[in-house]
Tab-separated table of C-alpha atoms in Angstrom:
chain	number	residue	atom	x	y	z
A	1	MET	CA	10.867	7.745	-25.911
A	2	LYS	CA	8.609	5.825	-23.195
A	3	ILE	CA	8.080	7.415	-20.130
A	4	HIS	CA	6.433	5.507	-17.188
A	5	ILE	CA	5.274	6.824	-13.602
A	6	HIS	CA	4.371	4.910	-10.760
A	7	SER	CA	2.347	5.983	-7.506
A	8	VAL	CA	0.409	4.922	-4.024
A	9	ILE	CA	-2.239	7.426	-3.201
A	10	TYR	CA	-4.567	7.673	-0.871
A	11	ASN	CA	-7.950	10.589	-0.671
A	12	GLU	CA	-6.497	12.751	-2.945
A	13	GLU	CA	-8.972	13.880	-4.769
A	14	VAL	CA	-8.203	17.754	-4.819
A	15	MET	CA	-4.501	16.315	-6.340
A	16	LEU	CA	-5.031	13.712	-8.256
A	17	PRO	CA	-6.346	15.913	-11.124
A	18	TYR	CA	-3.541	18.498	-10.994
A	19	PHE	CA	-1.221	15.245	-10.872
A	20	LEU	CA	-2.099	13.506	-13.925
A	21	ARG	CA	-2.994	16.778	-15.993
A	22	HIS	CA	0.944	17.244	-15.658
A	23	TYR	CA	2.722	14.214	-16.192
A	24	GLU	CA	-0.094	13.782	-19.019
A	25	LYS	CA	2.012	15.533	-20.927
A	26	PHE	CA	4.832	12.932	-20.964
A	27	VAL	CA	4.248	10.346	-19.519
A	28	ASP	CA	2.648	6.773	-21.590
A	29	LYS	CA	1.741	4.998	-18.700
A	30	ILE	CA	0.220	6.002	-15.036
A	31	PHE	CA	0.322	3.512	-12.934
A	32	LEU	CA	-2.007	3.547	-9.830
A	33	ARG	CA	-2.315	1.406	-6.669
A	34	ILE	CA	-4.600	3.173	-4.564
A	35	GLN	CA	-5.347	2.759	-1.020
A	36	PRO	CA	-9.272	2.486	0.391
A	37	SER	CA	-10.256	6.340	0.015
A	38	THR	CA	-13.427	8.125	1.603
A	39	ASP	CA	-13.387	10.592	-1.340
A	40	ASN	CA	-13.797	10.665	-4.855
A	41	THR	CA	-9.953	9.213	-5.446
A	42	LEU	CA	-10.703	6.385	-7.782
A	43	ARG	CA	-12.903	7.209	-9.470
A	44	ILE	CA	-11.126	10.243	-10.862
A	45	ALA	CA	-8.206	7.437	-11.536
A	46	LYS	CA	-10.717	5.309	-13.356
A	47	ALA	CA	-11.658	7.774	-15.471
A	48	HIS	CA	-8.224	8.346	-16.649
A	49	PRO	CA	-6.858	6.783	-20.071
A	50	LYS	CA	-3.571	6.357	-19.422
A	51	VAL	CA	-4.360	5.382	-15.225
A	52	VAL	CA	-3.503	1.618	-15.256
A	53	ILE	CA	-4.518	0.761	-11.701
A	54	VAL	CA	-2.719	-1.354	-9.731
A	55	ASP	CA	-3.077	-3.701	-6.328
A	56	TYR	CA	-1.343	-2.408	-3.573
A	57	LYS	CA	0.248	-5.652	-1.950
A	58	THR	CA	0.411	-4.736	2.235
A	59	GLU	CA	2.455	-7.813	3.205
A	60	TYR	CA	4.368	-5.642	5.390
A	61	ALA	CA	0.933	-3.864	6.914
A	62	GLY	CA	-1.708	-6.750	7.367
A	63	GLY	CA	-4.158	-5.443	5.211
A	64	LYS	CA	-5.386	-2.463	2.941
A	65	ASP	CA	-6.562	-0.751	6.116
A	66	TYR	CA	-3.671	-0.420	8.390
A	67	TYR	CA	-0.197	1.618	6.988
A	68	ASN	CA	3.487	0.901	7.146
A	69	ILE	CA	5.851	2.678	4.773
A	70	MET	CA	7.247	-0.701	4.193
A	71	ASP	CA	4.768	-2.131	2.092
A	72	LEU	CA	5.015	1.600	-0.012
A	73	MET	CA	8.815	1.134	0.051
A	74	GLU	CA	8.448	-2.054	-1.635
A	75	VAL	CA	6.425	-0.185	-4.448
A	76	ARG	CA	9.472	2.392	-5.065
A	77	ASN	CA	11.951	-0.603	-5.173
A	78	ASN	CA	10.855	-3.834	-6.780
A	79	ASP	CA	6.848	-3.608	-7.284
A	80	TRP	CA	7.447	-1.167	-10.109
A	81	LYS	CA	9.699	-3.702	-11.722
A	82	ASN	CA	6.838	-6.170	-12.218
A	83	TYR	CA	5.571	-3.300	-14.691
A	84	SER	CA	7.957	-1.135	-16.310
A	85	ASN	CA	11.470	-1.951	-17.370
A	86	SER	CA	13.781	-1.350	-20.770
A	87	THR	CA	11.737	-2.933	-23.035
A	88	ASN	CA	8.734	-1.178	-22.943
A	89	CYS	CA	10.241	2.152	-21.590
A	90	ASP	CA	13.529	4.732	-21.405
A	91	TRP	CA	11.986	6.346	-18.024
A	92	VAL	CA	10.595	4.779	-14.914
A	93	ILE	CA	9.571	7.751	-11.680
A	94	ASN	CA	8.694	6.821	-8.804
A	95	VAL	CA	6.855	10.050	-6.817
A	96	ASP	CA	4.213	10.885	-4.778
A	97	CYS	CA	0.614	12.436	-5.529
A	98	ASP	CA	2.262	15.717	-4.952
A	99	GLU	CA	5.088	15.835	-5.861
A	100	PHE	CA	5.428	17.289	-9.585
A	101	LEU	CA	9.010	16.716	-12.119
A	102	TYR	CA	8.829	19.604	-13.698
A	103	HIS	CA	11.034	21.639	-16.498
A	104	PRO	CA	9.455	23.429	-19.060
A	105	SER	CA	11.317	21.437	-21.546
A	106	ILE	CA	11.775	17.742	-20.292
A	107	ILE	CA	11.558	15.804	-23.000
A	108	ASN	CA	13.979	17.592	-24.139
A	109	ILE	CA	15.575	17.166	-21.445
A	110	LEU	CA	15.559	13.918	-21.389
A	111	GLU	CA	16.284	13.060	-24.268
A	112	GLY	CA	19.121	15.018	-24.252
A	113	TYR	CA	20.104	12.437	-21.184
A	114	ARG	CA	19.012	9.379	-23.016
A	115	LYS	CA	21.206	10.014	-25.140
A	116	ARG	CA	24.152	10.769	-23.581
A	117	GLY	CA	24.084	7.620	-21.932
A	118	VAL	CA	22.825	9.242	-17.855
A	119	THR	CA	20.290	6.880	-15.737
A	120	ILE	CA	19.998	9.013	-12.992
A	121	PRO	CA	18.584	12.787	-13.525
A	122	LYS	CA	19.510	14.702	-10.354
A	123	THR	CA	16.236	16.713	-9.213
A	124	LEU	CA	16.314	20.700	-7.358
A	125	GLY	CA	14.060	19.715	-4.527
A	126	TYR	CA	11.641	22.626	-3.692
A	127	GLN	CA	8.657	23.019	-1.087
A	128	MET	CA	5.957	25.430	-2.575
A	129	TYR	CA	3.660	27.182	-1.117
A	130	SER	CA	0.222	28.782	-0.103
A	131	GLU	CA	-2.095	29.813	2.024
A	132	THR	CA	-4.849	28.200	0.239
A	133	PRO	CA	-5.564	25.493	-2.060
A	134	PRO	CA	-5.221	25.828	-5.265
A	135	THR	CA	-8.904	26.707	-7.594
A	136	THR	CA	-7.620	26.496	-10.740
A	137	THR	CA	-8.481	23.698	-13.360
A	138	GLY	CA	-5.605	24.768	-15.314
A	139	GLN	CA	-1.652	23.363	-14.026
A	140	ILE	CA	-0.612	23.953	-10.175
A	141	TYR	CA	2.391	25.444	-11.209
A	142	ASP	CA	0.860	28.122	-13.404
A	143	GLU	CA	-1.604	28.942	-10.032
A	144	ILE	CA	0.993	28.446	-7.074
A	145	LYS	CA	4.426	29.456	-8.359
A	146	LYS	CA	6.474	30.518	-5.114
A	147	GLY	CA	8.583	28.220	-2.942
A	148	PHE	CA	11.611	27.286	-0.565
A	149	PRO	CA	14.435	25.396	-1.807
A	150	SER	CA	14.736	21.848	0.172
A	151	ILE	CA	17.077	19.780	0.160
A	152	LEU	CA	14.955	17.046	1.468
A	153	TYR	CA	13.195	17.117	-1.611
A	154	ALA	CA	15.988	16.757	-4.118
A	155	LYS	CA	15.031	12.711	-5.097
A	156	LYS	CA	16.374	10.902	-7.355
A	157	VAL	CA	12.720	9.944	-8.617
A	158	ILE	CA	13.127	9.323	-11.746
A	159	ILE	CA	15.428	6.499	-13.031
A	160	HIS	CA	16.435	4.231	-15.794
A	161	PRO	CA	14.143	1.213	-15.638
A	162	ASP	CA	17.609	-1.220	-15.555
A	163	ILE	CA	18.657	0.783	-12.662
A	164	ASP	CA	18.050	-1.019	-8.554
A	165	PRO	CA	17.379	2.871	-6.878
A	166	ASN	CA	17.347	0.834	-3.536
A	167	TYR	CA	15.139	3.987	-1.889
A	168	SER	CA	15.822	4.836	1.581
A	169	PRO	CA	12.241	5.283	3.368
A	170	GLY	CA	10.444	8.390	1.693
A	171	SER	CA	13.128	8.133	-0.863
A	172	HIS	CA	14.633	11.137	-0.072
A	173	GLN	CA	18.185	9.226	-0.051
A	174	CYS	CA	19.158	5.766	-2.336
A	175	VAL	CA	21.350	4.068	-3.278
A	176	PRO	CA	21.386	2.816	-6.500
A	177	ARG	CA	22.895	-0.393	-7.971
A	178	GLY	CA	23.873	-0.974	-12.152
A	179	ASP	CA	24.707	0.663	-14.498
A	180	VAL	CA	24.873	4.495	-12.560
A	181	VAL	CA	25.005	7.683	-14.247
A	182	GLU	CA	24.189	10.401	-12.965
A	183	SER	CA	23.787	14.201	-15.055
A	184	GLU	CA	26.420	16.453	-14.117
A	185	PHE	CA	23.368	19.106	-13.399
A	186	ALA	CA	20.003	19.559	-11.301
A	187	ASP	CA	18.124	20.066	-14.993
A	188	LEU	CA	14.763	19.147	-13.276
A	189	MET	CA	12.743	20.672	-10.458
A	190	LEU	CA	11.013	18.439	-7.907
A	191	LEU	CA	8.108	20.627	-7.496
A	192	HIS	CA	6.483	19.484	-3.417
A	193	TYR	CA	3.309	20.352	-3.334
A	194	SER	CA	1.916	18.851	-0.177
A	195	LYS	CA	-0.538	20.465	2.204
A	196	VAL	CA	1.363	21.083	4.237
A	197	ILE	CA	0.987	24.783	2.018
A	198	PHE	CA	-2.316	25.092	2.282
A	199	GLY	CA	-2.763	27.166	5.916
A	200	LYS	CA	-2.031	26.291	9.351
A	201	GLN	CA	-4.108	23.338	9.715
A	202	ALA	CA	-2.701	21.838	7.553
A	203	LEU	CA	0.696	21.909	8.545
A	204	ILE	CA	-0.470	20.755	12.157
A	205	ASP	CA	-2.358	17.940	10.887
A	206	LEU	CA	0.579	16.503	8.958
A	207	TRP	CA	3.572	17.287	11.527
A	208	LEU	CA	1.348	15.407	13.440
A	209	SER	CA	0.548	12.548	11.725
A	210	ARG	CA	3.966	12.085	10.647
A	211	LEU	CA	5.269	12.193	14.819
A	212	ALA	CA	2.337	9.192	14.672
A	213	ARG	CA	3.740	6.984	12.041
A	214	ASN	CA	7.691	8.286	13.397
A	215	ARG	CA	6.594	6.786	17.277
A	216	GLY	CA	5.756	3.400	14.889
A	217	ARG	CA	9.035	2.533	13.996
A	218	ILE	CA	10.281	2.387	17.582
A	219	ASP	CA	7.138	2.068	19.967
A	220	LYS	CA	4.650	-1.785	18.747
A	221	LYS	CA	1.521	-0.441	19.817
A	222	TYR	CA	2.129	3.108	17.878
A	223	LYS	CA	2.480	0.097	14.809
A	224	ASP	CA	0.202	-0.261	11.735
A	225	LEU	CA	-2.314	1.949	12.892
A	226	THR	CA	-5.405	1.960	11.245
A	227	LYS	CA	-5.733	5.322	9.339
A	228	GLU	CA	-8.833	5.781	12.030
A	229	GLU	CA	-6.581	5.178	14.841
A	230	LEU	CA	-3.772	7.376	13.215
A	231	LYS	CA	-6.494	10.386	13.607
A	232	GLU	CA	-7.551	10.150	16.956
A	233	LEU	CA	-4.480	9.694	17.641
A	234	GLN	CA	-3.581	12.906	16.327
A	235	ASN	CA	-6.601	14.843	17.492
A	236	LYS	CA	-4.953	13.794	20.637
A	237	LYS	CA	-1.553	15.664	19.572
A	238	ILE	CA	0.358	13.143	21.054
A	239	ASN	CA	1.171	15.197	23.815
A	240	VAL	CA	1.843	18.066	22.098
A	241	ASN	CA	0.432	21.072	23.876
A	242	ASP	CA	-0.802	24.415	21.541
A	243	PHE	CA	2.169	26.820	22.400
A	244	LEU	CA	4.672	23.965	20.485
A	245	LEU	CA	2.103	23.953	17.762
A	246	ASP	CA	1.672	27.686	17.162
A	247	GLY	CA	6.072	27.907	17.477
A	248	ILE	CA	5.905	25.257	14.686
A	249	TYR	CA	4.003	27.278	12.167
A	250	TYR	CA	5.428	30.812	12.831
A	251	LEU	CA	8.913	29.673	12.578
A	252	TYR	CA	7.763	27.857	8.972
A	253	LYS	CA	6.313	31.044	7.845
A	254	SER	CA	9.220	32.371	9.033
A	255	MET	CA	11.226	30.386	6.900
A	256	ILE	CA	8.655	31.220	3.529
A	257	ASN	CA	8.834	34.116	4.551
A	258	ASN	CA	12.990	34.507	4.391
A	259	PHE	CA	13.647	32.290	1.010
A	260	SER	CA	10.503	31.952	-0.992
A	261	GLN	CA	10.585	32.522	-4.396
A	262	GLU	CA	9.000	32.904	-7.791
A	263	VAL	CA	10.338	29.377	-9.172
A	264	VAL	CA	7.898	28.621	-12.319
A	265	ARG	CA	7.645	31.452	-14.098
């Protein structure tokens, strides 16, 4: 059984080693599209024997230093087909660098799906949580085990290569076409280790970044921001005061305290 994975990454020198250590256990090829990074992301990627670095096309943004979510969705919905198909793999995974498709016996689960004709496995989504970044040189989920269920991350990130996923922006939803056979149960987990989990300031920065990008979809003056412009816009906090930011953070912490559980045992 052959498995391919595709991801678009930028400045992921902290998360990328965990991503590679996890997926190298059961994936045959790791296709990475790397936006121009200012850290060691490219060096780490090039050093891994299973990584294939693919050119990241920016048809919508107009340049590699610009961000437009439609370029990402072009990868998720179409560009992966140039490298992965039913003649060279049995499964295709499309995830971000902070998303870990997990089951302690994932090969057996996927082999069972394949024999039963399943083409789109369901997943259980979890937002993982820690006040501090991971320090282990092993698997990230061996250190950060707690999280809470999140329907937002119950994403259908793994498909048979003959399926046309038709993902929505962010891949949180899809309207697949082809011989669609979903698994009866959600045996697989999708563990989301975004920077949100690493303390208050990271949560605030990510929230502001998403707000800026969402504004870019409805207001031309915010569209196709460079990374530097996006950071400047974040620093201005987009007219959001500290009181509101504190409220968002403590609301998030309350959710964690009430709903978090040990996901990985």
